[in-house]
Coordinates of C-alpha atoms and ligand atoms in Angstrom, one line a residue:
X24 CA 10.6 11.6 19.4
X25 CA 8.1 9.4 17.5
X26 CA 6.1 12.3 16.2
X27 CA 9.5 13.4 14.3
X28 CA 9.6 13.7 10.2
X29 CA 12.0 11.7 8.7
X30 CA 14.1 14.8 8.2
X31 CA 14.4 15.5 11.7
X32 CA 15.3 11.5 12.7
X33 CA 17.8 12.0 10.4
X34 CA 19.3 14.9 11.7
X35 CA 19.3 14.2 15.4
X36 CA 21.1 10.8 13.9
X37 CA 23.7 12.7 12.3
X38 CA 24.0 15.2 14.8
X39 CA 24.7 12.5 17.2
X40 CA 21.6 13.8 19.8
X41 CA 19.9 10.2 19.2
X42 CA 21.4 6.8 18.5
X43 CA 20.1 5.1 16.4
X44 CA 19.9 2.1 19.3
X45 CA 17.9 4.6 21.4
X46 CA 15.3 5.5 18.7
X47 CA 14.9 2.0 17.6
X48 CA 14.7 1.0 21.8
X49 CA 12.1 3.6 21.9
X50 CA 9.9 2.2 19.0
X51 CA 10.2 -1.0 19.9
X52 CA 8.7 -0.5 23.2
X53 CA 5.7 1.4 21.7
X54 CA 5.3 -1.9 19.5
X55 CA 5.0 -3.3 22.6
X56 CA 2.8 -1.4 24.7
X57 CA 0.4 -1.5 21.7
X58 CA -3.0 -3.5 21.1
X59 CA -3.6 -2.6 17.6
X60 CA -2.1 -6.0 16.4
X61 CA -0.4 -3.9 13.5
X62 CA 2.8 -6.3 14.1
X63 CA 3.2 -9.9 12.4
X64 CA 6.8 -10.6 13.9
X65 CA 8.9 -8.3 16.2
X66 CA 12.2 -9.4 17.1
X67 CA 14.4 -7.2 19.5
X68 CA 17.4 -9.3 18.8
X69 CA 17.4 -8.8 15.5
X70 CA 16.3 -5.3 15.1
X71 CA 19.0 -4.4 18.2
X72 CA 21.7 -5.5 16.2
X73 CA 20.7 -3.7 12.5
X74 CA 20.6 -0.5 15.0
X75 CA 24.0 -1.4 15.9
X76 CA 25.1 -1.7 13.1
X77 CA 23.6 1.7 12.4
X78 CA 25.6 3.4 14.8
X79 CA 29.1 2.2 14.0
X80 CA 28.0 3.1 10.0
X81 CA 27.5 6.8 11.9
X82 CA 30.2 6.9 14.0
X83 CA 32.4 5.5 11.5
X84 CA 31.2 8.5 8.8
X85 CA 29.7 6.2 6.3
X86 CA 26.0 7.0 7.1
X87 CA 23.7 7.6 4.5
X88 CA 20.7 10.4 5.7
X89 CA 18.1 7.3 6.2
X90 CA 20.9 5.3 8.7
X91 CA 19.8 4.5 11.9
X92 CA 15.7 5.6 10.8
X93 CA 13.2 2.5 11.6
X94 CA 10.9 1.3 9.2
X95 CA 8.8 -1.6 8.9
X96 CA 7.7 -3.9 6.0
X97 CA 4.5 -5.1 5.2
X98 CA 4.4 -8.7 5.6
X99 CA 4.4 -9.6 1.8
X100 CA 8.0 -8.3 1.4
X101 CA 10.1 -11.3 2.1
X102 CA 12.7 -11.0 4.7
X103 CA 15.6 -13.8 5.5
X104 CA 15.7 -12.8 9.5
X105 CA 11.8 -12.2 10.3
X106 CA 9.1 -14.8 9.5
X107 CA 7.4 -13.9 6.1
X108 CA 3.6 -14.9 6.2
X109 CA 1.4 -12.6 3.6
X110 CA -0.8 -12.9 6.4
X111 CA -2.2 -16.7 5.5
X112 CA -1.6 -19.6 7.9
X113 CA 0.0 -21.3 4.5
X114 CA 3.0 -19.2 5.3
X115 CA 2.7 -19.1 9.5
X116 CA 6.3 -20.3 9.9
X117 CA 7.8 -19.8 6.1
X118 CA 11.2 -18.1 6.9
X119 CA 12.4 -16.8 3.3
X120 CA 16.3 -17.9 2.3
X121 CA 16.6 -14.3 0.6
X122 CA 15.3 -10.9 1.4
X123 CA 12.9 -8.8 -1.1
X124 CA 15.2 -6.1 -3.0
X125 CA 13.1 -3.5 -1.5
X126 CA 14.4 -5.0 1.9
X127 CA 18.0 -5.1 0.6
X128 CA 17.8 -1.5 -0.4
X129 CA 16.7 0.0 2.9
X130 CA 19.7 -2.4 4.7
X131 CA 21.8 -1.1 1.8
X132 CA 20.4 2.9 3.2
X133 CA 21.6 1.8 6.3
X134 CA 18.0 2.2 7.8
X135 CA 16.9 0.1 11.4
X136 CA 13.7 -3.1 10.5
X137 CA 11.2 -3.3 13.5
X138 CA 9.6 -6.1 12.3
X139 CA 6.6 -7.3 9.9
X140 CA 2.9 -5.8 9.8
X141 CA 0.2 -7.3 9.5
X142 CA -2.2 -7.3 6.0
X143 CA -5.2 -9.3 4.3
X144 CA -4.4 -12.7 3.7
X145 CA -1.8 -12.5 0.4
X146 CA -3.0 -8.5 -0.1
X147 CA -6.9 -9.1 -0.6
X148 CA -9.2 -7.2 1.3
X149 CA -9.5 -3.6 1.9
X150 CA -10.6 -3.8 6.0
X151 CA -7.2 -6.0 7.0
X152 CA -9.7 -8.2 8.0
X153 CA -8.6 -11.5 5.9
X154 CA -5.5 -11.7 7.8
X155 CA -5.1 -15.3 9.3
X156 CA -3.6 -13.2 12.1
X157 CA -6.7 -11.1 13.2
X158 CA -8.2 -7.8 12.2
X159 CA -5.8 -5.2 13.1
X160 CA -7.5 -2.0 15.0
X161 CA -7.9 1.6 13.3
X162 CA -5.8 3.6 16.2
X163 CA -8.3 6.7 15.7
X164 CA -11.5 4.5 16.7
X165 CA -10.3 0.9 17.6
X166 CA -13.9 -0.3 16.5
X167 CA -13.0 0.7 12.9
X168 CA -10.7 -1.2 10.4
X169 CA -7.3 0.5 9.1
X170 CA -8.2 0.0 5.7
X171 CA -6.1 -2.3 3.9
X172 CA -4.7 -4.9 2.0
X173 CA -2.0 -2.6 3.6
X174 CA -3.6 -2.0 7.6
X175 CA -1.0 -2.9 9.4
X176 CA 1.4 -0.2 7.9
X177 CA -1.1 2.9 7.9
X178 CA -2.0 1.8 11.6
X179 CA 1.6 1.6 12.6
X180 CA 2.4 4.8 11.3
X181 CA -0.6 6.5 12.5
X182 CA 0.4 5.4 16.0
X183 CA 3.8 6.5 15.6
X184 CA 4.9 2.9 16.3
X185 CA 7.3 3.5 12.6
X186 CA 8.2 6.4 11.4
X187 CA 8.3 4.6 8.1
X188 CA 6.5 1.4 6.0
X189 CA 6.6 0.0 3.0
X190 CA 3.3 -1.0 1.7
X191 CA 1.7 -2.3 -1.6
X192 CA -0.7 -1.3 -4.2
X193 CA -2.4 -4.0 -6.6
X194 CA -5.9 -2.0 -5.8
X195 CA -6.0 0.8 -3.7
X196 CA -4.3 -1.3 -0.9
X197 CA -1.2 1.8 0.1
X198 CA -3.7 4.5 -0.6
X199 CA -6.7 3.0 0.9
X200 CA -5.1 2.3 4.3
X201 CA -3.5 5.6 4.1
X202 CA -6.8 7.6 3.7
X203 CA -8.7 5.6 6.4
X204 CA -5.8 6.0 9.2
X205 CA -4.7 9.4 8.4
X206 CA -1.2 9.1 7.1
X207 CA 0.4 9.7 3.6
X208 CA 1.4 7.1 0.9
X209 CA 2.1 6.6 -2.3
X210 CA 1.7 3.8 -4.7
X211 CA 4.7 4.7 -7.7
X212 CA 4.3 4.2 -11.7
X213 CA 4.0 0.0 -12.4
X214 CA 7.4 -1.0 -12.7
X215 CA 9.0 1.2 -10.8
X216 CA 9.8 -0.4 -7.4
X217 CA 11.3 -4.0 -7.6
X218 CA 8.8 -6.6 -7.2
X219 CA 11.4 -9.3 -6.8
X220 CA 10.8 -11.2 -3.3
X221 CA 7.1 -9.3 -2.9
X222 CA 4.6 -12.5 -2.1
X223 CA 2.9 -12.1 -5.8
X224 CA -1.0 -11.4 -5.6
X225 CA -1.3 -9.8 -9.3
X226 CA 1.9 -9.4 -10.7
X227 CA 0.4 -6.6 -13.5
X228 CA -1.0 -4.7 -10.8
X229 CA 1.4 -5.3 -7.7
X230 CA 3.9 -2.6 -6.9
X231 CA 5.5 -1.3 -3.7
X232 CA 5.8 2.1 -2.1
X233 CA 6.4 3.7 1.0
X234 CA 3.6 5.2 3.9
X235 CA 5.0 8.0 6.5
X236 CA 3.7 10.8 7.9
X237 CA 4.7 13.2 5.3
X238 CA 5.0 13.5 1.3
X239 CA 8.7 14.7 2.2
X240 CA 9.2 11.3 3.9
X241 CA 7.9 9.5 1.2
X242 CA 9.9 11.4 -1.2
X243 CA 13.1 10.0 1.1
X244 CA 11.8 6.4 1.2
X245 CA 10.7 6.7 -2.8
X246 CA 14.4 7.4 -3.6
X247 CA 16.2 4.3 -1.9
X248 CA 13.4 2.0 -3.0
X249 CA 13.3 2.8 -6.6
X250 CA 15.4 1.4 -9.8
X251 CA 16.0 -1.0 -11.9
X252 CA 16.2 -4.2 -10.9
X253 CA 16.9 -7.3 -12.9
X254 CA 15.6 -10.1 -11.2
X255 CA 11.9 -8.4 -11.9
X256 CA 11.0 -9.1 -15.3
X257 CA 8.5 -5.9 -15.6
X258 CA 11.2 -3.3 -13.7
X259 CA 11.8 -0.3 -15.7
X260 CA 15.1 0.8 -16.8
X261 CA 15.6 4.5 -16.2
X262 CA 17.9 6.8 -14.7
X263 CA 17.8 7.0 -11.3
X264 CA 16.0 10.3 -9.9
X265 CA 16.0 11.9 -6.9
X266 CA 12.1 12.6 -6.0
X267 CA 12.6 15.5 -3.4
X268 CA 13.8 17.9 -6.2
X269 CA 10.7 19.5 -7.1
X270 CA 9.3 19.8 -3.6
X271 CA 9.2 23.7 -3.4
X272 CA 8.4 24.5 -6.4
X273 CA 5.6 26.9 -6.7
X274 CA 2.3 24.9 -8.1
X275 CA 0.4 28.2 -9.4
X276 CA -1.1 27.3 -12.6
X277 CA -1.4 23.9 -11.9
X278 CA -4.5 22.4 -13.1
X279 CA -6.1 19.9 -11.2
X280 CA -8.7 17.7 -13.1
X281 CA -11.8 16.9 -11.0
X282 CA -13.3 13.8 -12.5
X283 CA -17.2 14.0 -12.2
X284 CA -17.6 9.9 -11.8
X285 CA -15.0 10.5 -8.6
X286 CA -18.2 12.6 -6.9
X287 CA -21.6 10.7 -7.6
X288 CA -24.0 9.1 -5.9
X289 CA -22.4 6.8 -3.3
X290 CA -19.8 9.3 -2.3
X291 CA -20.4 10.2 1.7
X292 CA -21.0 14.0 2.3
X293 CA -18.3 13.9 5.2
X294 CA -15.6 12.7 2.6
X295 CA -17.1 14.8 0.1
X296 CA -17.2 17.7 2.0
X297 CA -13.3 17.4 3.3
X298 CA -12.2 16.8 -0.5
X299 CA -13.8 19.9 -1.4
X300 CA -12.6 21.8 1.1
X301 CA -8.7 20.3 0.1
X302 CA -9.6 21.3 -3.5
X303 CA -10.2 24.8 -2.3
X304 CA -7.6 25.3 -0.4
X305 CA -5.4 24.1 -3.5
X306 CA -7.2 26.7 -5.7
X307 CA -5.8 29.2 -2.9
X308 CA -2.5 28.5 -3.7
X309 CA -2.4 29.2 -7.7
X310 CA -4.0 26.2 -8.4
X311 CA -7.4 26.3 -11.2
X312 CA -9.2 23.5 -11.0
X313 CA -10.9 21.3 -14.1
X314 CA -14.0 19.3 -14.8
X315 CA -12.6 16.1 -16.7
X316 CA -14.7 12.9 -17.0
X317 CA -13.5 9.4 -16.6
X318 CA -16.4 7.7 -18.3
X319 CA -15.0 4.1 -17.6
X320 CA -14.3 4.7 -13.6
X321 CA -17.3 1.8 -12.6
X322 CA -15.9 -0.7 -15.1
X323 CA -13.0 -0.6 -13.4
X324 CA -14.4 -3.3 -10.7
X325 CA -15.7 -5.9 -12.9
X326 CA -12.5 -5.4 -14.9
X327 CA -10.4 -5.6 -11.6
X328 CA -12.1 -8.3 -10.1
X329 CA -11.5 -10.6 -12.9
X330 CA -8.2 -9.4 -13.7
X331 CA -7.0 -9.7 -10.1
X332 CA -7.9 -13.1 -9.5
X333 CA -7.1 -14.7 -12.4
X334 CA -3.4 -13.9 -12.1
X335 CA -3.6 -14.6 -8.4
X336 CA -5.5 -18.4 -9.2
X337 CA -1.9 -19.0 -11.5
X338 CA 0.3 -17.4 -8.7
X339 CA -1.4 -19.0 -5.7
X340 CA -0.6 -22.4 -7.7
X341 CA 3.1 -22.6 -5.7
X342 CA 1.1 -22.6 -2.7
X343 CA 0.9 -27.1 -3.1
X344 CA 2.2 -28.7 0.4
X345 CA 5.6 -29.1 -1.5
X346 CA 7.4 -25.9 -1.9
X347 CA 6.5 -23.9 0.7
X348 CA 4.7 -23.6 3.8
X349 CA 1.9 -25.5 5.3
X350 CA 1.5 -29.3 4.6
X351 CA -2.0 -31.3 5.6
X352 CA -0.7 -33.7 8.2
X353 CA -3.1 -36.7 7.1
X354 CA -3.6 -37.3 3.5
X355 CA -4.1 -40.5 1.2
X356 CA -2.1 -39.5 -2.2
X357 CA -0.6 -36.6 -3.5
X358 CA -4.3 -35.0 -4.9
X359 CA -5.6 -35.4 -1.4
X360 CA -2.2 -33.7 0.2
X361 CA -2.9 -30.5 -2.2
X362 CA -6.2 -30.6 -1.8
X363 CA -6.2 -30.5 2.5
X364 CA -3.0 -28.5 2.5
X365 CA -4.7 -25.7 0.3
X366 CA -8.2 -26.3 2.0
X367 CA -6.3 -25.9 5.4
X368 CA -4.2 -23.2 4.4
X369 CA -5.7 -20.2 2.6
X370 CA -8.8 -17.9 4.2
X371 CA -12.3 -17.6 2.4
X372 CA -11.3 -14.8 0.5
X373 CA -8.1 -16.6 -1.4
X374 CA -10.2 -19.3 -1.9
X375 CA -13.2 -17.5 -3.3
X376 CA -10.1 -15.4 -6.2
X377 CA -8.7 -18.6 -6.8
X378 CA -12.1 -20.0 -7.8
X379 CA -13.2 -17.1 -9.6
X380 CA -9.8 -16.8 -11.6
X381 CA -9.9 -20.1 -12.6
X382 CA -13.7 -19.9 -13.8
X383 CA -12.7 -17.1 -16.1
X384 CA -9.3 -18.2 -17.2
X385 CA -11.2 -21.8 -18.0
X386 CA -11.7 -22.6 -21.7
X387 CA -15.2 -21.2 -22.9
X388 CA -14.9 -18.4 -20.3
X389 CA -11.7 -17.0 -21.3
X390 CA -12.9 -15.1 -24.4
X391 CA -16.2 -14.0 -22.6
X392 CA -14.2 -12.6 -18.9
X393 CA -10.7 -12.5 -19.1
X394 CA -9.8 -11.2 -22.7
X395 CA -13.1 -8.4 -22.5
X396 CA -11.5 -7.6 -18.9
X397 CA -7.9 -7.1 -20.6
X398 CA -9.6 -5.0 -23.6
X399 CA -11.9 -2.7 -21.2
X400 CA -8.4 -2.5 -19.5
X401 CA -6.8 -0.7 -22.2
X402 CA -10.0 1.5 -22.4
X403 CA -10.1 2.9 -18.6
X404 CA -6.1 3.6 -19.7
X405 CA -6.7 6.0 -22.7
X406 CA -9.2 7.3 -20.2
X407 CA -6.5 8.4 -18.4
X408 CA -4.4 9.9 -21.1
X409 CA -7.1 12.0 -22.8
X410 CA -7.6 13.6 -19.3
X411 CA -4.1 14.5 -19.1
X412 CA -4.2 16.6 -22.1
X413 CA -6.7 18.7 -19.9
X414 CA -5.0 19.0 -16.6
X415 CA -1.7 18.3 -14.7
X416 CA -3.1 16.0 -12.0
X417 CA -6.2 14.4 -11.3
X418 CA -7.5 14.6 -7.1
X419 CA -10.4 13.1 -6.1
X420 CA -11.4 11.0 -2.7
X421 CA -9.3 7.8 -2.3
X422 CA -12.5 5.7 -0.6
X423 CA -16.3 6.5 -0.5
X424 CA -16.5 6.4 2.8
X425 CA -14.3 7.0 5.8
X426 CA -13.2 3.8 7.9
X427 CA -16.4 0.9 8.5
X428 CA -16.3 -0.8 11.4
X429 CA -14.7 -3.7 11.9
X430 CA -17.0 -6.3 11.1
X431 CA -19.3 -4.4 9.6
X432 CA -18.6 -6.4 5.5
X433 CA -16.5 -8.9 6.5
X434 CA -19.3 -11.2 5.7
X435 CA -19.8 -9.4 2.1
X436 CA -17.2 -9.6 0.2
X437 CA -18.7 -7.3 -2.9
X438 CA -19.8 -4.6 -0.4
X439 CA -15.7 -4.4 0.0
X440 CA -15.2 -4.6 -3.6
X441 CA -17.3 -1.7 -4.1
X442 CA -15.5 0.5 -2.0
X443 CA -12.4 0.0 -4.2
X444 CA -14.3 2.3 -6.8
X445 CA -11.9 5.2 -6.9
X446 CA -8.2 3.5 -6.7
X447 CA -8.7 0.2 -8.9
X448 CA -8.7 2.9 -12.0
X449 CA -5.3 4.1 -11.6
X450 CA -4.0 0.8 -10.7
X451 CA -4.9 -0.8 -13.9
X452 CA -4.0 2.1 -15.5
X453 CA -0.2 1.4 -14.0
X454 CA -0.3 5.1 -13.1
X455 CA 1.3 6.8 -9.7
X456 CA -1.1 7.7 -7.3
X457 CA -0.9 8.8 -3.6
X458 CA -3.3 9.6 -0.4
X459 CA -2.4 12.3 1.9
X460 CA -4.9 13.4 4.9
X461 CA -7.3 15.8 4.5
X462 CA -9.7 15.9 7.7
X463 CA -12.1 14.2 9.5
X464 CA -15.5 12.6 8.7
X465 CA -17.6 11.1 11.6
X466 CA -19.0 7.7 9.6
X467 CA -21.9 6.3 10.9
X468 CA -20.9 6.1 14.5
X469 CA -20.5 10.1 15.1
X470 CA -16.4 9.1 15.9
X471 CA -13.6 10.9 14.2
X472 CA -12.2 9.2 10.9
X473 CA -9.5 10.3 8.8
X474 CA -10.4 11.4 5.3
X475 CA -7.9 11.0 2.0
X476 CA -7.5 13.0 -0.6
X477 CA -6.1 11.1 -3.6
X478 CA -3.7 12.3 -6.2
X479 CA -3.3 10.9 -9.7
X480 CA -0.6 11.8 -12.2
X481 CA 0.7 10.6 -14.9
X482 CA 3.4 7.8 -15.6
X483 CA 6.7 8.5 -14.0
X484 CA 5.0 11.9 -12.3
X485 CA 5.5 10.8 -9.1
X486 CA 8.2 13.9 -8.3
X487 CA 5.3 16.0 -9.2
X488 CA 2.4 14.1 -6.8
X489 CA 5.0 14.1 -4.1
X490 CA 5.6 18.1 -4.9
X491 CA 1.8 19.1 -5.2
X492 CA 0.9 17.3 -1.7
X493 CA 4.4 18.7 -0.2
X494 CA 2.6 22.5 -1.0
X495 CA -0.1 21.0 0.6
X496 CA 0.9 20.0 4.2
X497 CA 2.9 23.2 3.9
X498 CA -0.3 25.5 3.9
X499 CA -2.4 22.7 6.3
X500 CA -1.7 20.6 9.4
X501 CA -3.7 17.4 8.9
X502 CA -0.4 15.2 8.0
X503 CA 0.8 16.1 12.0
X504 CA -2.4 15.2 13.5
X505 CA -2.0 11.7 15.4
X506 CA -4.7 9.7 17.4
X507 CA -2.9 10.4 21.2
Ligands
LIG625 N1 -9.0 -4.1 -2.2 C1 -8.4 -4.6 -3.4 C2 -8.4 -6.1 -3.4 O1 -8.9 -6.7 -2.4 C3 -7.0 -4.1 -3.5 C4 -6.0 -4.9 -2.7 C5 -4.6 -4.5 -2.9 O2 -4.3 -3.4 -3.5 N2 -3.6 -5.3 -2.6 O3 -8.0 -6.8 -4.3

């Protein structure tokens, strides 16, 4: 049952073959029997009585086709029933008073929570390795990391412990994990998806999507998540679309643009050789492909690495012993409360942004860092757009590598910045992007690692992305392939 599509879930729901107690009951105890520590919170209780629920909505005839489906939500989407901790011991117990909209719209859907999943400490890493939780395991090779900030999603999926996740992109962090655990997800256009209730990190660069096994199933997941939402101050208003509408369609003609700075020097051969091979296979079916150039793609870590942090330094500032979360037992005054309560509270890695975005944000820094950063921004943007007038997507690798050990950089926190190299563009960019799987690579280690292949397109192209890799797990089989 857990290797199912969303489309067939939804069908044996319907169909009344499956409750929607019995497939939740049957997840549940794969959570369970699991060591991956992909899981923040499970709760039977709770997730027994949304399934419930579930199946009065179906027996009653008001189902919608995602009611009674489990999903899972990254641990940065707030949620009032299950603890919300962005991975960071300042939130270990925070219990939100309101869910994230993205929460309310799959409970709206009708579909089934199985609980939180783990992910770096407030969405910064790109191992899952800065969760205050513990490193969760890659299920192909449990010596490797999931990727992240996102980890605990891909690695549930790729287990088939959820059919469904939501995950979140300010980086690379839904297409990253993807790529390294062997699933598909897709980070939407910046503004898209409702950030209300998402524990902020960068609030230009944050945006939610969905991870599944399929681009079909993300095309389902895209089209309760998405929509205007007016408690987000950056939500776009547009009319609502439905993103499986262009899944058939035929993509002869397309033209894919290859960027050159996607395949230099410090890409791996294994991933390079499985993207090429993917690219091939696409030129098989109609597809011609296009040498395009995004000169500014190496800027775009500098750039990210001070834009990042200094809107997470001024969003991490609610984090003071008063508001929410942790509080230092012992202190003297209220300077020595915030300063042991944040000292005690946030990982290396939260500390080391917060520092950094304050150094640049600081006055005599600010013109030199933050304001180049924001110009060079714009830049790597109408880098995008002149490539566009060349081509109709834009695939490269999603990662340099496939999967690194697990501590193999946690103690090297540029040697994980670096490997953000090929997503941080399109996220600055605000542009959709996705990873689907496209074989195997062996690493260092000689063991079997998923390989990504990521897709670019242009704002609001995300029923395109989603139709270009549909044509694509039609013709191949990686997207079924699962560790067991
Ligand atoms: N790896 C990047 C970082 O650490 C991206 C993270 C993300 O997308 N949340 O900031």
């Amino acid at each position: 049952m857990h290797t199912h599509s969303l489309k067939q879930l939804s069908a044996m729901l319907q169909s009344k073959q499956v409750s929607a107690t019995e497939l939740a009951t049957h997840y549940l105890n794969r959570i369970e029997a699991s060591n991956l520590n992909a899981f923040t919170h499970v709760d039977r209780g709770l997730t027994l009585a949304q399934a419930n629920a579930a199946d009065q909505a179906l027996a009653a005839g008001n189902a919608t086709a995602l009611t009674g489906i489990p999903i899972a939500h990254k641990d940065i989407f707030v949620t009032r029933d299950w603890r919300s901790t962005a991975g960071s011991r300042m939130l270990e117990n925070y219990v939100s008073p309101f869910d994230a909209t993205v929460v309310t719209l799959f409970k709206q859907a009708g579909m089934v929570t199985l609980g939180k999943l783990n992910c770096d400490e407030f969405a910064m890493g790109s191992g899952n390795e800065n969760s205050y939780f513990g490193a969760v395991k890659n299920p192909w090779d449990t010596s490797a990391v999931p990727g992240g900030s996102s980890g605990g999603s891909a690695a549930a999926i790729a287990a088939r412990l959820t059919p469904a996740a939501t995950g979140t992109d300010t980086g690379g962090s839904i297409r990253q994990p993807a790529a390294f655990c062997g699933v598909t997800g897709i980070k939407p256009t910046y503004g898209s998806v409702s950030r209300y209730g998402m524990i902020a990190f960068a609030s230009s660069l944050d945006q939610g999507g969905p991870m599944a096994q399929t681009a079909e199933d993300c095309s389902w997941l895209l089209n309760a998540m998405t929509g205007f939402d007016e408690k987000d101050s950056t939500s776009v208003q547009r009319d609502k679309e439905d993103f499986s509408r262009q899944l058939n369609q035929d993509i002869k003609g397309l033209r894919i643009g290859v960027p050159r700075e996607f395949f230099g020097a410090g890409l791996a051969s294994d991933v390079e050789q499985a993207v090429r091979t993917a690219l091939a296979e696409y030129e098989k079916l109609g597809a011609t492909l296009v040498d395009i150039s995004l000169p500014k793609t190496e800027l775009s870590i500098p750039v990210y690495y001070i834009i990042a942090p200094a809107e997470a330094s001024s969003n991490l500032s609610r984090f003071d012993g008063v508001r929410y979360g942790h509080r230092a037992a012992d202190y003297k005054d209220l300077n020595d409360m915030y300063r042991k309560t944040r000292t005690e509270g946030f990982g290396d890695e939260v500390k080391r942004r917060i520092l950094t975005g304050a150094y640049v944000l600081s006055h005599g820094y600010y013109d030199a860092y933050y304001l180049q950063a924001q110009k060079i921004r714009r830049l790597i943007a109408q880098d995008f757009q002149a490539a566009f007038a060349q081509c109709d997507v834009i695939m490269g690798p999603v990662a340099p590598t496939v999967a690194w050990d697990l501590g193999d950089k946690s103690d090297d926190p540029v040697a994980n910045y670096l490997a953000d190299i090929f997503t941080l563009s399109t996220s600055l960019a605000g542009l959709p992007g996705m990873s689907i799987p496209c074989g195997f690579g062996q690493g260092e280690k000689n063991s079997k690692r998923p390989v990504g292949l990521q897709i670019i397109g242009n704002y609001f192209a995300e029923a395109k992305l989603l139709n270009v890799a549909h044509q694509y797990q039609q013709a191949t089989d990686w997207h079924t392939k699962s560790p067991e």
